[in-house]
Amino acid sequence: MSITVYVPGKLMLLGEHVVVYGYPCIVSSVNKFLKVECSFSEKFEDIIDIPKGTDDQLIKISVNTFRNKFQKKDKLHIKTESEITGFGLGSSAAVTVGVMKALSGLYEITLSRDKLFNLSYQTIIRLQPRSSGFDIASCIWGGTILFTGEDKNVESLSDNLLPILVIFSGAKADTVGMVEKVAVLKKNEPEKTAEAFQSIGKIVEKGRIALSQKDWMGFGKLMNENHELLRSLGISNNILDNLVETCLKAGAFGAKISGAGGGDCIIAIAPEARIEYIKRAVNSSGGKIIDMNVGETKGALNS
Ligand code: MEV
């Protein structure tokens, strides 16, 4: 018997970094996946098949957490394939959720979404202690959700496709490093940081309303404000700022960093009529459009 699970990647729309300090954020799933296949091992040892250049540490920790929790000892064969690694689309969260979900399928253990979240979150914070868990929630719930850092509450906002373009900057972000950078700033400049955090918190609240009204122009304006505040926290750079500027000049309603900053992707929200124009402008300014649908993909699913 073999279980296959497809876990979607994610994109942060509003509220990165502040979610680490308890605030809410808005995050969407995308139709790019990490696939986990799991069966009992044909040998007297675990077999882990992963794409070249990726790390098996999280898989091993996930398997151990599951074994300890459910008192299982069988040797396993786990294979992963990924369309989301290297772009900041949440591959660490996806591999953790995928392994937990595949193992629960293999052992016929029913896990609610909350239990799957708790097990996966418990696992990931062993490697990334400051992680908010928003990416785990996104790949379990799917669609667009409001995730609150403080109590890990999830509220589904929409299952609809959003008019969002995703642009890869060409460089991988160092998430742990960027989160640490904000932590240092918070310690050294507590007032400035507190003000920025509160403003971002308000932007997320307004974003939730704009989203419910499909007010894309309003949502874009909030993305621009969020980007400026992220810049003030020191997590942008010239490449990301130039890509944001290019999208805005080409007619986007709004554009911003998505995720930790320092690399990975920016996102832009735009009227249909400007999309092709923005794509051309981005291509000629060194960014790479990654074609994907944002906001309508269901959470982790067994095939
Ligand atoms: C990284 O994609 C998003 C951060 O908010 C970290 C986290 O929430 O765990 C910077």
mmCIF file of C-alpha atoms and ligand atoms in Angstrom:
data_model
loop_
_atom_site.group_PDB
_atom_site.id
_atom_site.type_symbol
_atom_site.label_atom_id
_atom_site.label_comp_id
_atom_site.label_asym_id
_atom_site.label_seq_id
_atom_site.Cartn_x
_atom_site.Cartn_y
_atom_site.Cartn_z
ATOM 1 C CA MET A 1 0.000 0.000 0.000
ATOM 2 C CA SER A 2 1.203 3.482 -0.876
ATOM 3 C CA ILE A 3 -0.284 6.860 0.029
ATOM 4 C CA THR A 4 0.271 9.960 -2.091
ATOM 5 C CA VAL A 5 -0.428 13.454 -0.794
ATOM 6 C CA TYR A 6 -0.306 16.731 -2.736
ATOM 7 C CA VAL A 7 0.386 19.828 -0.637
ATOM 8 C CA PRO A 8 -0.017 23.295 -2.167
ATOM 9 C CA GLY A 9 2.510 26.085 -1.853
ATOM 10 C CA LYS A 10 1.595 29.431 -0.303
ATOM 11 C CA LEU A 11 2.010 33.144 -0.833
ATOM 12 C CA MET A 12 1.849 35.740 1.899
ATOM 13 C CA LEU A 13 -0.454 38.587 0.801
ATOM 14 C CA LEU A 14 -0.286 40.891 3.851
ATOM 15 C CA GLY A 15 1.224 40.780 7.337
ATOM 16 C CA GLU A 16 4.550 38.911 7.088
ATOM 17 C CA HIS A 17 6.898 39.348 10.044
ATOM 18 C CA VAL A 18 4.223 40.862 12.329
ATOM 19 C CA VAL A 19 2.506 37.454 12.408
ATOM 20 C CA VAL A 20 5.622 36.174 14.222
ATOM 21 C CA TYR A 21 4.693 38.621 17.030
ATOM 22 C CA GLY A 22 1.062 37.535 17.312
ATOM 23 C CA TYR A 23 -0.621 39.730 14.684
ATOM 24 C CA PRO A 24 -2.840 38.337 11.920
ATOM 25 C CA CYS A 25 -1.752 37.881 8.305
ATOM 26 C CA ILE A 26 -3.515 37.024 5.042
ATOM 27 C CA VAL A 27 -2.100 34.104 3.056
ATOM 28 C CA SER A 28 -3.225 32.212 -0.067
ATOM 29 C CA SER A 29 -2.499 28.738 -1.382
ATOM 30 C CA VAL A 30 -1.260 28.344 -4.977
ATOM 31 C CA ASN A 31 -1.620 25.597 -7.589
ATOM 32 C CA LYS A 32 2.025 24.487 -7.349
ATOM 33 C CA PHE A 33 2.571 21.423 -5.223
ATOM 34 C CA LEU A 34 4.881 19.295 -3.169
ATOM 35 C CA LYS A 35 4.090 15.602 -3.599
ATOM 36 C CA VAL A 36 4.776 13.076 -0.820
ATOM 37 C CA GLU A 37 4.525 9.320 -1.445
ATOM 38 C CA CYS A 38 4.726 7.019 1.522
ATOM 39 C CA SER A 39 4.717 3.230 1.939
ATOM 40 C CA PHE A 40 6.240 0.650 4.283
ATOM 41 C CA SER A 41 9.901 0.080 3.498
ATOM 42 C CA GLU A 42 10.901 -3.007 1.496
ATOM 43 C CA LYS A 43 14.167 -3.022 3.506
ATOM 44 C CA PHE A 44 15.051 -3.087 7.220
ATOM 45 C CA GLU A 45 15.672 0.656 7.150
ATOM 46 C CA ASP A 46 13.969 3.909 6.251
ATOM 47 C CA ILE A 47 14.380 4.919 2.610
ATOM 48 C CA ILE A 48 14.103 8.611 1.839
ATOM 49 C CA ASP A 49 14.028 9.626 -1.847
ATOM 50 C CA ILE A 50 14.214 13.380 -2.279
ATOM 51 C CA PRO A 51 15.173 15.716 -5.122
ATOM 52 C CA LYS A 52 18.938 16.324 -5.437
ATOM 53 C CA GLY A 53 20.168 19.266 -3.371
ATOM 54 C CA THR A 54 17.288 19.188 -0.869
ATOM 55 C CA ASP A 55 17.545 18.332 2.791
ATOM 56 C CA ASP A 56 15.963 15.303 4.478
ATOM 57 C CA GLN A 57 16.197 16.727 8.016
ATOM 58 C CA LEU A 58 12.565 17.875 8.226
ATOM 59 C CA ILE A 59 11.340 14.558 6.841
ATOM 60 C CA LYS A 60 13.287 12.696 9.529
ATOM 61 C CA ILE A 61 12.000 14.967 12.301
ATOM 62 C CA SER A 62 8.426 14.672 10.991
ATOM 63 C CA VAL A 63 8.649 10.871 10.899
ATOM 64 C CA ASN A 64 10.042 10.796 14.455
ATOM 65 C CA THR A 65 7.316 13.111 15.768
ATOM 66 C CA PHE A 66 4.673 10.889 14.170
ATOM 67 C CA ARG A 67 6.287 7.668 15.466
ATOM 68 C CA ASN A 68 6.508 9.018 19.007
ATOM 69 C CA LYS A 69 2.967 10.343 18.995
ATOM 70 C CA PHE A 70 1.356 7.145 17.641
ATOM 71 C CA GLN A 71 3.831 4.540 18.952
ATOM 72 C CA LYS A 72 4.774 3.236 15.479
ATOM 73 C CA LYS A 73 8.063 1.536 14.647
ATOM 74 C CA ASP A 74 7.775 0.317 11.049
ATOM 75 C CA LYS A 75 10.489 1.266 8.600
ATOM 76 C CA LEU A 76 9.188 3.574 5.885
ATOM 77 C CA HIS A 77 9.814 4.514 2.275
ATOM 78 C CA ILE A 78 9.169 8.216 1.689
ATOM 79 C CA LYS A 79 9.555 9.971 -1.646
ATOM 80 C CA THR A 80 9.045 13.663 -2.371
ATOM 81 C CA GLU A 81 8.846 15.719 -5.549
ATOM 82 C CA SER A 82 8.502 19.471 -5.506
ATOM 83 C CA GLU A 83 7.349 22.279 -7.781
ATOM 84 C CA ILE A 84 7.721 24.821 -4.974
ATOM 85 C CA THR A 85 11.268 24.512 -3.660
ATOM 86 C CA GLY A 86 13.579 27.518 -3.976
ATOM 87 C CA PHE A 87 11.004 30.291 -4.465
ATOM 88 C CA GLY A 88 9.770 30.917 -0.904
ATOM 89 C CA LEU A 89 6.498 29.118 -1.584
ATOM 90 C CA GLY A 90 6.555 27.207 1.704
ATOM 91 C CA SER A 91 8.318 23.943 0.895
ATOM 92 C CA SER A 92 9.401 23.323 4.526
ATOM 93 C CA ALA A 93 5.821 23.606 5.768
ATOM 94 C CA ALA A 94 4.545 21.556 2.831
ATOM 95 C CA VAL A 95 6.971 18.677 3.384
ATOM 96 C CA THR A 96 6.091 18.537 7.087
ATOM 97 C CA VAL A 97 2.342 18.556 6.472
ATOM 98 C CA GLY A 98 2.727 16.117 3.572
ATOM 99 C CA VAL A 99 4.664 13.559 5.631
ATOM 100 C CA MET A 100 2.200 13.790 8.572
ATOM 101 C CA LYS A 101 -0.805 13.456 6.301
ATOM 102 C CA ALA A 102 0.676 10.592 4.269
ATOM 103 C CA LEU A 103 1.636 8.685 7.444
ATOM 104 C CA SER A 104 -1.815 9.174 8.940
ATOM 105 C CA GLY A 105 -3.235 7.748 5.694
ATOM 106 C CA LEU A 106 -0.835 4.783 5.772
ATOM 107 C CA TYR A 107 -1.839 3.913 9.359
ATOM 108 C CA GLU A 108 -5.514 4.799 8.784
ATOM 109 C CA ILE A 109 -5.441 7.385 11.553
ATOM 110 C CA THR A 110 -7.935 10.223 11.104
ATOM 111 C CA LEU A 111 -6.367 13.590 11.803
ATOM 112 C CA SER A 112 -8.549 16.703 11.967
ATOM 113 C CA ARG A 113 -7.122 19.847 10.402
ATOM 114 C CA ASP A 114 -6.387 21.212 13.903
ATOM 115 C CA LYS A 115 -4.528 18.022 14.914
ATOM 116 C CA LEU A 116 -2.581 18.004 11.643
ATOM 117 C CA PHE A 117 -1.687 21.649 12.274
ATOM 118 C CA ASN A 118 -0.538 20.995 15.845
ATOM 119 C CA LEU A 119 1.612 17.992 14.919
ATOM 120 C CA SER A 120 3.190 19.814 11.963
ATOM 121 C CA TYR A 121 3.755 23.036 13.900
ATOM 122 C CA GLN A 122 5.322 21.170 16.804
ATOM 123 C CA THR A 123 7.703 19.625 14.252
ATOM 124 C CA ILE A 124 8.707 22.740 12.367
ATOM 125 C CA ILE A 125 9.455 24.861 15.431
ATOM 126 C CA ARG A 126 12.134 22.376 16.389
ATOM 127 C CA LEU A 127 14.105 23.623 13.385
ATOM 128 C CA GLN A 128 12.718 27.163 13.117
ATOM 129 C CA PRO A 129 11.688 28.207 16.656
ATOM 130 C CA ARG A 130 10.344 31.631 15.638
ATOM 131 C CA SER A 131 8.145 30.301 12.841
ATOM 132 C CA SER A 132 4.558 31.594 13.118
ATOM 133 C CA GLY A 133 2.932 28.534 11.490
ATOM 134 C CA PHE A 134 1.001 30.597 8.877
ATOM 135 C CA ASP A 135 2.483 28.497 6.060
ATOM 136 C CA ILE A 136 1.416 25.241 7.719
ATOM 137 C CA ALA A 137 -2.123 26.579 8.138
ATOM 138 C CA SER A 138 -2.185 27.688 4.500
ATOM 139 C CA CYS A 139 -1.220 24.313 3.114
ATOM 140 C CA ILE A 140 -3.754 22.530 5.334
ATOM 141 C CA TRP A 141 -6.745 24.890 4.872
ATOM 142 C CA GLY A 142 -6.048 26.126 1.327
ATOM 143 C CA GLY A 143 -7.802 29.079 -0.336
ATOM 144 C CA THR A 144 -7.150 32.461 1.258
ATOM 145 C CA ILE A 145 -7.117 32.549 5.045
ATOM 146 C CA LEU A 146 -6.623 35.002 7.864
ATOM 147 C CA PHE A 147 -4.135 33.397 10.250
ATOM 148 C CA THR A 148 -3.521 34.913 13.681
ATOM 149 C CA GLY A 149 -0.030 34.439 15.081
ATOM 150 C CA GLU A 150 -1.067 34.715 18.720
ATOM 151 C CA ASP A 151 -3.614 31.897 19.020
ATOM 152 C CA LYS A 152 -2.961 30.185 15.645
ATOM 153 C CA ASN A 153 -6.608 30.752 14.717
ATOM 154 C CA VAL A 154 -7.568 30.195 11.081
ATOM 155 C CA GLU A 155 -10.444 31.936 9.347
ATOM 156 C CA SER A 156 -11.225 31.053 5.734
ATOM 157 C CA LEU A 157 -11.734 34.235 3.703
ATOM 158 C CA SER A 158 -12.150 33.069 0.114
ATOM 159 C CA ASP A 159 -11.751 30.137 -2.301
ATOM 160 C CA ASN A 160 -11.678 32.329 -5.381
ATOM 161 C CA LEU A 161 -8.892 32.986 -7.838
ATOM 162 C CA LEU A 162 -7.240 36.325 -7.023
ATOM 163 C CA PRO A 163 -5.866 38.681 -9.709
ATOM 164 C CA ILE A 164 -2.344 38.355 -8.351
ATOM 165 C CA LEU A 165 0.886 38.010 -10.316
ATOM 166 C CA VAL A 166 3.908 36.300 -8.796
ATOM 167 C CA ILE A 167 7.412 37.431 -9.691
ATOM 168 C CA PHE A 168 10.584 35.630 -8.632
ATOM 169 C CA SER A 169 13.482 37.951 -7.827
ATOM 170 C CA GLY A 170 16.112 35.381 -8.784
ATOM 171 C CA ALA A 171 17.543 35.010 -5.261
ATOM 172 C CA LYS A 172 16.592 32.687 -2.426
ATOM 173 C CA ALA A 173 15.594 34.432 0.811
ATOM 174 C CA ASP A 174 17.179 33.513 4.127
ATOM 175 C CA THR A 175 13.937 33.362 6.145
ATOM 176 C CA VAL A 176 15.549 32.577 9.489
ATOM 177 C CA GLY A 177 18.088 35.388 8.970
ATOM 178 C CA MET A 178 15.416 37.930 8.013
ATOM 179 C CA VAL A 179 13.231 37.021 10.996
ATOM 180 C CA GLU A 180 16.299 37.430 13.210
ATOM 181 C CA LYS A 181 17.041 40.810 11.620
ATOM 182 C CA VAL A 182 13.565 42.086 12.562
ATOM 183 C CA ALA A 183 13.995 40.669 16.086
ATOM 184 C CA VAL A 184 17.248 42.653 16.474
ATOM 185 C CA LEU A 185 15.573 45.833 15.192
ATOM 186 C CA LYS A 186 12.688 45.303 17.613
ATOM 187 C CA LYS A 187 15.175 45.069 20.463
ATOM 188 C CA ASN A 188 17.239 48.088 19.373
ATOM 189 C CA GLU A 189 14.417 50.339 18.211
ATOM 190 C CA PRO A 190 11.339 49.210 20.150
ATOM 191 C CA GLU A 191 9.198 52.299 19.527
ATOM 192 C CA LYS A 192 9.765 52.512 15.802
ATOM 193 C CA THR A 193 9.113 48.790 15.430
ATOM 194 C CA ALA A 194 5.985 48.816 17.587
ATOM 195 C CA GLU A 195 4.539 51.615 15.469
ATOM 196 C CA ALA A 196 5.289 49.778 12.213
ATOM 197 C CA PHE A 197 3.853 46.512 13.591
ATOM 198 C CA GLN A 198 0.620 48.225 14.645
ATOM 199 C CA SER A 199 0.256 49.924 11.267
ATOM 200 C CA ILE A 200 0.729 46.577 9.495
ATOM 201 C CA GLY A 201 -1.849 45.026 11.837
ATOM 202 C CA LYS A 202 -4.365 47.675 10.720
ATOM 203 C CA ILE A 203 -3.495 47.091 7.062
ATOM 204 C CA VAL A 204 -4.290 43.386 7.460
ATOM 205 C CA GLU A 205 -7.686 44.226 9.003
ATOM 206 C CA LYS A 206 -8.485 46.590 6.120
ATOM 207 C CA GLY A 207 -7.187 43.995 3.656
ATOM 208 C CA ARG A 208 -9.669 41.463 4.911
ATOM 209 C CA ILE A 209 -12.532 43.898 4.166
ATOM 210 C CA ALA A 210 -11.145 44.858 0.733
ATOM 211 C CA LEU A 211 -10.830 41.163 -0.129
ATOM 212 C CA SER A 212 -14.420 40.421 0.910
ATOM 213 C CA GLN A 213 -15.580 43.282 -1.340
ATOM 214 C CA LYS A 214 -13.283 42.225 -4.210
ATOM 215 C CA ASP A 215 -11.948 45.780 -4.053
ATOM 216 C CA TRP A 216 -8.683 45.050 -5.841
ATOM 217 C CA MET A 217 -7.705 48.682 -6.145
ATOM 218 C CA GLY A 218 -8.123 49.107 -2.391
ATOM 219 C CA PHE A 219 -6.254 45.862 -1.729
ATOM 220 C CA GLY A 220 -3.420 47.072 -3.978
ATOM 221 C CA LYS A 221 -3.145 50.323 -2.061
ATOM 222 C CA LEU A 222 -2.828 48.321 1.168
ATOM 223 C CA MET A 223 -0.119 46.155 -0.412
ATOM 224 C CA ASN A 224 1.832 49.321 -1.270
ATOM 225 C CA GLU A 225 1.523 50.600 2.307
ATOM 226 C CA ASN A 226 2.590 47.213 3.653
ATOM 227 C CA HIS A 227 5.622 47.203 1.346
ATOM 228 C CA GLU A 228 6.716 50.649 2.568
ATOM 229 C CA LEU A 229 6.474 49.497 6.192
ATOM 230 C CA LEU A 230 8.447 46.337 5.407
ATOM 231 C CA ARG A 231 11.091 48.574 3.821
ATOM 232 C CA SER A 232 11.205 50.593 7.036
ATOM 233 C CA LEU A 233 11.924 47.326 8.888
ATOM 234 C CA GLY A 234 14.930 46.831 6.609
ATOM 235 C CA ILE A 235 13.875 43.654 4.890
ATOM 236 C CA SER A 236 13.653 44.874 1.301
ATOM 237 C CA ASN A 237 16.524 45.435 -1.129
ATOM 238 C CA ASN A 238 17.122 47.162 -4.483
ATOM 239 C CA ILE A 239 16.137 44.161 -6.554
ATOM 240 C CA LEU A 240 12.799 43.735 -4.766
ATOM 241 C CA ASP A 241 12.102 47.487 -4.742
ATOM 242 C CA ASN A 242 12.863 47.764 -8.476
ATOM 243 C CA LEU A 243 10.498 44.909 -9.282
ATOM 244 C CA VAL A 244 7.765 46.533 -7.169
ATOM 245 C CA GLU A 245 8.384 49.854 -8.955
ATOM 246 C CA THR A 246 8.287 48.171 -12.386
ATOM 247 C CA CYS A 247 4.897 46.590 -11.634
ATOM 248 C CA LEU A 248 3.449 49.871 -10.373
ATOM 249 C CA LYS A 249 4.736 51.840 -13.376
ATOM 250 C CA ALA A 250 3.247 49.216 -15.690
ATOM 251 C CA GLY A 251 -0.196 49.720 -14.153
ATOM 252 C CA ALA A 252 -0.489 47.404 -11.127
ATOM 253 C CA PHE A 253 -2.827 48.572 -8.344
ATOM 254 C CA GLY A 254 -0.229 47.447 -5.826
ATOM 255 C CA ALA A 255 2.914 45.380 -5.359
ATOM 256 C CA LYS A 256 4.994 44.164 -2.435
ATOM 257 C CA ILE A 257 7.437 41.680 -1.033
ATOM 258 C CA SER A 258 5.787 38.352 -0.220
ATOM 259 C CA GLY A 259 7.325 36.497 2.702
ATOM 260 C CA ALA A 260 10.546 37.011 4.590
ATOM 261 C CA GLY A 261 12.117 39.564 2.217
ATOM 262 C CA GLY A 262 15.715 39.791 1.040
ATOM 263 C CA GLY A 263 14.848 37.577 -1.955
ATOM 264 C CA ASP A 264 12.212 35.077 -3.140
ATOM 265 C CA CYS A 265 9.094 36.610 -4.687
ATOM 266 C CA ILE A 266 7.182 39.827 -4.952
ATOM 267 C CA ILE A 267 3.473 39.887 -5.752
ATOM 268 C CA ALA A 268 1.442 42.410 -7.712
ATOM 269 C CA ILE A 269 -2.302 42.895 -8.003
ATOM 270 C CA ALA A 270 -3.490 44.348 -11.276
ATOM 271 C CA PRO A 271 -6.456 45.031 -13.536
ATOM 272 C CA GLU A 272 -6.884 42.355 -16.233
ATOM 273 C CA ALA A 273 -6.085 44.866 -18.995
ATOM 274 C CA ARG A 274 -2.590 45.565 -17.591
ATOM 275 C CA ILE A 275 -1.468 41.981 -16.924
ATOM 276 C CA GLU A 276 0.324 41.302 -20.245
ATOM 277 C CA TYR A 277 1.955 44.717 -20.126
ATOM 278 C CA ILE A 278 3.214 44.121 -16.569
ATOM 279 C CA LYS A 279 4.548 40.679 -17.529
ATOM 280 C CA ARG A 280 6.565 42.181 -20.394
ATOM 281 C CA ALA A 281 7.889 44.996 -18.184
ATOM 282 C CA VAL A 282 8.923 42.522 -15.481
ATOM 283 C CA ASN A 283 10.661 40.221 -17.970
ATOM 284 C CA SER A 284 12.732 43.059 -19.349
ATOM 285 C CA SER A 285 13.743 44.248 -15.886
ATOM 286 C CA GLY A 286 15.219 40.965 -14.677
ATOM 287 C CA GLY A 287 12.264 39.458 -12.800
ATOM 288 C CA LYS A 288 10.750 36.110 -13.677
ATOM 289 C CA ILE A 289 6.972 35.681 -13.782
ATOM 290 C CA ILE A 290 5.995 32.365 -12.231
ATOM 291 C CA ASP A 291 2.682 31.305 -13.731
ATOM 292 C CA MET A 292 0.374 30.123 -10.994
ATOM 293 C CA ASN A 293 -3.168 30.510 -9.732
ATOM 294 C CA VAL A 294 -3.415 32.227 -6.367
ATOM 295 C CA GLY A 295 -6.198 31.639 -3.852
ATOM 296 C CA GLU A 296 -8.350 28.840 -5.263
ATOM 297 C CA THR A 297 -6.374 25.684 -4.421
ATOM 298 C CA LYS A 298 -7.671 23.320 -1.751
ATOM 299 C CA GLY A 299 -5.474 22.306 1.185
ATOM 300 C CA ALA A 300 -3.367 19.103 1.397
ATOM 301 C CA LEU A 301 -5.200 16.284 -0.377
ATOM 302 C CA ASN A 302 -4.728 12.545 -0.709
ATOM 303 C CA SER A 303 -4.788 11.390 -4.340
HETATM 304 C C1 MEV B 1 8.113 34.117 6.007
HETATM 305 O O1 MEV B 1 7.577 33.585 4.817
HETATM 306 C C2 MEV B 1 7.067 34.835 6.796
HETATM 307 C C3 MEV B 1 7.511 35.329 8.154
HETATM 308 O O2 MEV B 1 6.413 36.054 8.701
HETATM 309 C C4 MEV B 1 7.943 34.205 9.088
HETATM 310 C C5 MEV B 1 6.797 33.425 9.715
HETATM 311 O O3 MEV B 1 5.661 33.898 9.756
HETATM 312 O O4 MEV B 1 7.062 32.310 10.206
HETATM 313 C C6 MEV B 1 8.662 36.302 7.990
#
